Tab-separated table of C-alpha atoms in Angstrom:
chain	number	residue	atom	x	y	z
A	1	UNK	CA	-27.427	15.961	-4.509
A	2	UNK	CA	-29.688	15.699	-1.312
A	3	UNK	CA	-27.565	15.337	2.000
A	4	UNK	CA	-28.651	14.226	5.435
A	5	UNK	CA	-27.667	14.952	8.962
A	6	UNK	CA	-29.211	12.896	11.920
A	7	UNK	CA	-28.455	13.133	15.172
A	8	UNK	CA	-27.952	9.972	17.076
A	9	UNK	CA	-27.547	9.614	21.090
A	10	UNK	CA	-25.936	6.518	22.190
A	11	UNK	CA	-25.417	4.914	25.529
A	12	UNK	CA	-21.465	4.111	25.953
A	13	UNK	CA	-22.518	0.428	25.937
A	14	UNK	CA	-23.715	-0.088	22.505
A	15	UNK	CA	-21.145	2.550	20.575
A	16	UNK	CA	-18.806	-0.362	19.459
A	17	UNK	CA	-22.586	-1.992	18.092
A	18	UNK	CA	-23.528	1.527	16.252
A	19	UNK	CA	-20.166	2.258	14.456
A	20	UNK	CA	-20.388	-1.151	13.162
A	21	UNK	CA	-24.026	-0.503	12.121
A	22	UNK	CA	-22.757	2.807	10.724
A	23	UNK	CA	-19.615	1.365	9.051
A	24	UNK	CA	-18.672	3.391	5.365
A	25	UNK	CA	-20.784	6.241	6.708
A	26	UNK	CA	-19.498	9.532	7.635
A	27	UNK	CA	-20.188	9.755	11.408
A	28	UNK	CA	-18.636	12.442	13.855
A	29	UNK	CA	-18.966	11.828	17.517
A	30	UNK	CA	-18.871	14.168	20.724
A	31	UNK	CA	-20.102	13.594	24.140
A	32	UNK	CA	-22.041	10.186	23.416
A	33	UNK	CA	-23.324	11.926	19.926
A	34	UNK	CA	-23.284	10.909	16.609
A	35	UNK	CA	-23.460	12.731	13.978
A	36	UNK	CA	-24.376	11.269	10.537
A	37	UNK	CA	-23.909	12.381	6.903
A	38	UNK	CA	-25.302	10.126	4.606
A	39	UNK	CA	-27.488	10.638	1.100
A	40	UNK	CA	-30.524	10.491	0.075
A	41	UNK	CA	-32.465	8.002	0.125
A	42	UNK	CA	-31.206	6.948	3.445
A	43	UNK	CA	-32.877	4.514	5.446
A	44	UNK	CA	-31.380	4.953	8.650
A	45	UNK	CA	-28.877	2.687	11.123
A	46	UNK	CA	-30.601	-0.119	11.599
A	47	UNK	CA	-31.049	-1.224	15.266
A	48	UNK	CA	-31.007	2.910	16.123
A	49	UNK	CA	-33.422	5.715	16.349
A	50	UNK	CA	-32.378	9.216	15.319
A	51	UNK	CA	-33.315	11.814	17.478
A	52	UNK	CA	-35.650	13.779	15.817
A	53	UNK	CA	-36.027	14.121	12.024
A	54	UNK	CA	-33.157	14.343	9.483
A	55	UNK	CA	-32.087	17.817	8.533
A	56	UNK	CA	-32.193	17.919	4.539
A	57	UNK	CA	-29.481	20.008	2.329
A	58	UNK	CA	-29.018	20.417	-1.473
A	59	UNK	CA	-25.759	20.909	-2.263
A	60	UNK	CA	-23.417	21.011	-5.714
A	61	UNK	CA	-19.922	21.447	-3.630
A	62	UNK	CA	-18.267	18.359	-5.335
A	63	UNK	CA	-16.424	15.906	-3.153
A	64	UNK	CA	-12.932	15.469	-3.208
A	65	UNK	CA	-13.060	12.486	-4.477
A	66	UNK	CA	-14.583	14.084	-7.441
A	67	UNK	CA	-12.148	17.165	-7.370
A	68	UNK	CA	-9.408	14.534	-7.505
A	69	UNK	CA	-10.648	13.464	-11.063
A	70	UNK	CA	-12.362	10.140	-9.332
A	71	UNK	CA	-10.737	6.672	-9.052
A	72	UNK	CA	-8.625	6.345	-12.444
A	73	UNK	CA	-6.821	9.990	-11.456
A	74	UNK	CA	-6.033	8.298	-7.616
A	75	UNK	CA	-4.907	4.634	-9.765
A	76	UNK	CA	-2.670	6.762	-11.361
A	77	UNK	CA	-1.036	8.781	-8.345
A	78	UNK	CA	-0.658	5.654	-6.126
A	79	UNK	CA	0.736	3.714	-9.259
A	80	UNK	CA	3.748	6.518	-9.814
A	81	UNK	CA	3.990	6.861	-6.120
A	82	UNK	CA	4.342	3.378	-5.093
A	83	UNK	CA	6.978	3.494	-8.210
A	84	UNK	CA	8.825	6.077	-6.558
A	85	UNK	CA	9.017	4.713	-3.029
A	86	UNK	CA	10.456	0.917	-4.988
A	87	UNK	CA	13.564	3.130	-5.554
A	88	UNK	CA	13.818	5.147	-2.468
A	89	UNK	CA	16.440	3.352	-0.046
A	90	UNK	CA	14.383	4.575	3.133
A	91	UNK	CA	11.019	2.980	1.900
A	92	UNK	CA	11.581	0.165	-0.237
A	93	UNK	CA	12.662	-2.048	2.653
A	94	UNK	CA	8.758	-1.340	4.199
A	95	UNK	CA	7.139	-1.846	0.974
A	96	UNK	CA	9.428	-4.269	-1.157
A	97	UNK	CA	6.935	-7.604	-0.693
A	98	UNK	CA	3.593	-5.212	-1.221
A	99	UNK	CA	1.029	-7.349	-3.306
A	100	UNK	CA	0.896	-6.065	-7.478
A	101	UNK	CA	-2.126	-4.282	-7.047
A	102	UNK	CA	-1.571	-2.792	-3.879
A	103	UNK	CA	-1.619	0.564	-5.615
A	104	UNK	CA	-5.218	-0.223	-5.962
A	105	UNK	CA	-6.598	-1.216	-2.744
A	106	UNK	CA	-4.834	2.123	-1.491
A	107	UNK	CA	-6.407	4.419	-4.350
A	108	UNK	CA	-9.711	2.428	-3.633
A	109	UNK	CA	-9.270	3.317	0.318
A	110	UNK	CA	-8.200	7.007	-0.529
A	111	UNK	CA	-11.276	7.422	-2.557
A	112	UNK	CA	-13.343	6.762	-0.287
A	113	UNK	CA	-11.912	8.863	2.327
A	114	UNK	CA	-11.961	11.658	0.085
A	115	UNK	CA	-16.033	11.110	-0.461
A	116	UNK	CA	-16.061	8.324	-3.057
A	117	UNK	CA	-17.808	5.054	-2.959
A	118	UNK	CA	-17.529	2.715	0.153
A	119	UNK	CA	-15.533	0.441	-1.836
A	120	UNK	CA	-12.836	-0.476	0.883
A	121	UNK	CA	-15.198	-0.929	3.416
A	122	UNK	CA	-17.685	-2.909	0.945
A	123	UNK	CA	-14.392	-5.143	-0.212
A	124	UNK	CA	-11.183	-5.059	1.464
A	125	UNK	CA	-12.028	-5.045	5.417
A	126	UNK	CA	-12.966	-1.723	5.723
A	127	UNK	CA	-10.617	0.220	8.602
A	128	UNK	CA	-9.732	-3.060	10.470
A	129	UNK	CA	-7.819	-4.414	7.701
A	130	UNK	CA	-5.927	-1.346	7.370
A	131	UNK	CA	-4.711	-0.567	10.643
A	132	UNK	CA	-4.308	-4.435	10.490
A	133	UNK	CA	-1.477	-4.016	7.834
A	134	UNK	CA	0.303	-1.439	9.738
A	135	UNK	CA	0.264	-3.693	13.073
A	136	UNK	CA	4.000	-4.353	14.372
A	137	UNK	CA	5.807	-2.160	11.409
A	138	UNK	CA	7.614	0.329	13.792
A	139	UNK	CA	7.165	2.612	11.265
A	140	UNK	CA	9.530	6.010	12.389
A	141	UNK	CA	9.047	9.614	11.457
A	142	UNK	CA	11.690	9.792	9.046
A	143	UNK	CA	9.793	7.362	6.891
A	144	UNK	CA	6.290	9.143	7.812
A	145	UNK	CA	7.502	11.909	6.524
A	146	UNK	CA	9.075	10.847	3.454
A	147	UNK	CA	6.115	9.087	2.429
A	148	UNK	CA	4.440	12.309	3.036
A	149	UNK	CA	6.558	13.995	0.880
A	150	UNK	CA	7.272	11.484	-2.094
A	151	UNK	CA	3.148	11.621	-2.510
A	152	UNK	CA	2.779	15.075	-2.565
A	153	UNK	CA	5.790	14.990	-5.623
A	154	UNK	CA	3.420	12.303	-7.096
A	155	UNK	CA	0.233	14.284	-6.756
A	156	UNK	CA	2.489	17.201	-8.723
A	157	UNK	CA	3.614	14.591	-11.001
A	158	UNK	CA	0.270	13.308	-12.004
A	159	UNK	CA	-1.325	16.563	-12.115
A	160	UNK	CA	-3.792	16.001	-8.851
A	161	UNK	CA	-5.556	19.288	-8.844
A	162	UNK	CA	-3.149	22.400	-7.138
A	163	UNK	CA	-5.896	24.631	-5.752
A	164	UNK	CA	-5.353	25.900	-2.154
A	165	UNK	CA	-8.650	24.716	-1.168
A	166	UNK	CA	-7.844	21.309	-2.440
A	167	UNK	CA	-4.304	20.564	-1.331
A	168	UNK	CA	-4.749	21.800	2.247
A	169	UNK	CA	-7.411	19.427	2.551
A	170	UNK	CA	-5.498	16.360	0.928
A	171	UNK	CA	-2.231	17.332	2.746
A	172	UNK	CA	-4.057	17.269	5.979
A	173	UNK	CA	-5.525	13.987	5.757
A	174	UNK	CA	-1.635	12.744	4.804
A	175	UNK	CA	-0.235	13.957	8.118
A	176	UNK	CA	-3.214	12.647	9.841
A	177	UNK	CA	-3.749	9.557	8.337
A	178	UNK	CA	0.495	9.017	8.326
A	179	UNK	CA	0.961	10.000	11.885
A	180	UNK	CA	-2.027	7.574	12.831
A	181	UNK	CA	0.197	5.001	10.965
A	182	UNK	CA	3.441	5.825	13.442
A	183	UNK	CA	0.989	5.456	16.297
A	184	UNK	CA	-0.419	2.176	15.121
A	185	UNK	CA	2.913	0.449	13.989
A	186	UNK	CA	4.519	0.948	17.416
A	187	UNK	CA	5.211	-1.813	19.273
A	188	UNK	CA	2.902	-3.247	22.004
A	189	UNK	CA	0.056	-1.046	20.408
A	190	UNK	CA	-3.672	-2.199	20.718
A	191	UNK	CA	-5.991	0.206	18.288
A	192	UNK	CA	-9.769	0.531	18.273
A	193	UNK	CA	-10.894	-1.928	15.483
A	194	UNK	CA	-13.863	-0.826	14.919
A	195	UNK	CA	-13.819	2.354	14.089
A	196	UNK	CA	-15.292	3.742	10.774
A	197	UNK	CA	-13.102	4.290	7.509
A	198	UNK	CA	-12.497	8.232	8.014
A	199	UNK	CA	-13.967	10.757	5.766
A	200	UNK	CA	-12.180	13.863	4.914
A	201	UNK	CA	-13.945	17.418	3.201
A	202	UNK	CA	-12.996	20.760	2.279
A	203	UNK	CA	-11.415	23.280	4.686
A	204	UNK	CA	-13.789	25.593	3.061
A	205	UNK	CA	-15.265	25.285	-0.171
A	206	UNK	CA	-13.217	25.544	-3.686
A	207	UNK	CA	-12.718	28.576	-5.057
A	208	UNK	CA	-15.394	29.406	-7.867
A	209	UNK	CA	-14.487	29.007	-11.983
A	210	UNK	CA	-14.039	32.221	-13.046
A	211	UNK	CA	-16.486	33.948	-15.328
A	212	UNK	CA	-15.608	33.532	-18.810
């Protein structure tokens, strides 16, 4: 797989315009500077001139979305999760009217965190709608952190993959993603809407197969 990183410098006035432009892409920004990965063949953000030409990588690292075992392996963690949290008194109250296929959507948002295909953003509202479902909730910490903990028993359950590598990078997006979820529940708060679906990769690389 080819990979490409542009550089993009944008006035403070038209950022809200580029990460809409740039929406299901993984973009970094620091000091008025995007960053872009993206694949090849990429044809740019439209409306926006890189500067300078696209730095080109090869690379065979899979994604974590592909680590995971793809989107049947995260269908089946979120399905035996969101079992789990039906019959835990401290969750079910949060999550007793959730739609039938909400296991789903979430496993087709998680995937593409993870790397996957831009499926949430393409079909369910991207990261609008989500921070949209978590509006008002008052979700607390003692329910952050049991969802934390009843998805990391699923991901053991399910066999996600154990690997260092792999589970420090999938327990870190958790506690980000879940503390996010505190801060945009609370009452009276007003999040950025417009901000891209987050993408989430490897600490460091996973460990090589050993010879055989």
């Amino acid at each position: 797989m080819i990979v490409e990183y542009l550089r993009y410098t944008v006035p403070e006035s038209r950022a809200a315009d580029f990460e809409k432009a740039a929406f299901g892409l993984r973009v970094e920004r620091a000091a008025g500077r995007y960053l872009v990965r993206a694949e090849t063949p990429f044809a740019g953000i439209e409306g926006f001139t890189p500067d300078g030409e696209p730095e080109r990588y090869e690379t065979t690292t899979p994604t974590l979305y592909e680590w995971a075992g793809g989107h049947e392996a995260l269908v089946k963690l979120l399905t035996v999760f969101y079992g789990h949290v039906l019959e835990d008194p401290l969750l079910e109250p949060v999550f007793r009217t959730m739609d039938a296929h909400h296991a789903e959507h979430v496993a087709t948002w998680l995937g593409e965190v993870l790397g996957g295909p831009a499926a949430y953003s393409a079909g369910h509202g991207g990261h609008a709608h989500m921070i949209g479902r978590h509006l008002g909730r008052a979700i607390t910490e003692e329910q952050r952190r049991r969802w934390v903990t009843l998805l990391l028993d699923a991901a053991d359950e399910t066999g996600l993959p154990g690997d260092p590598e792999f589970r420090a990078a999938f327990t870190g997006y958790l506690e980000w993603g879940s503390r996010l979820a505190v801060v945009f529940s609370a009452p009276g708060a007003e999040p950025n809407l417009h901000e891209p679906v987050p993408h989430w990769d490897w600490p460091r690389p996973p460990w090589p197969p050993a010879p055989s």
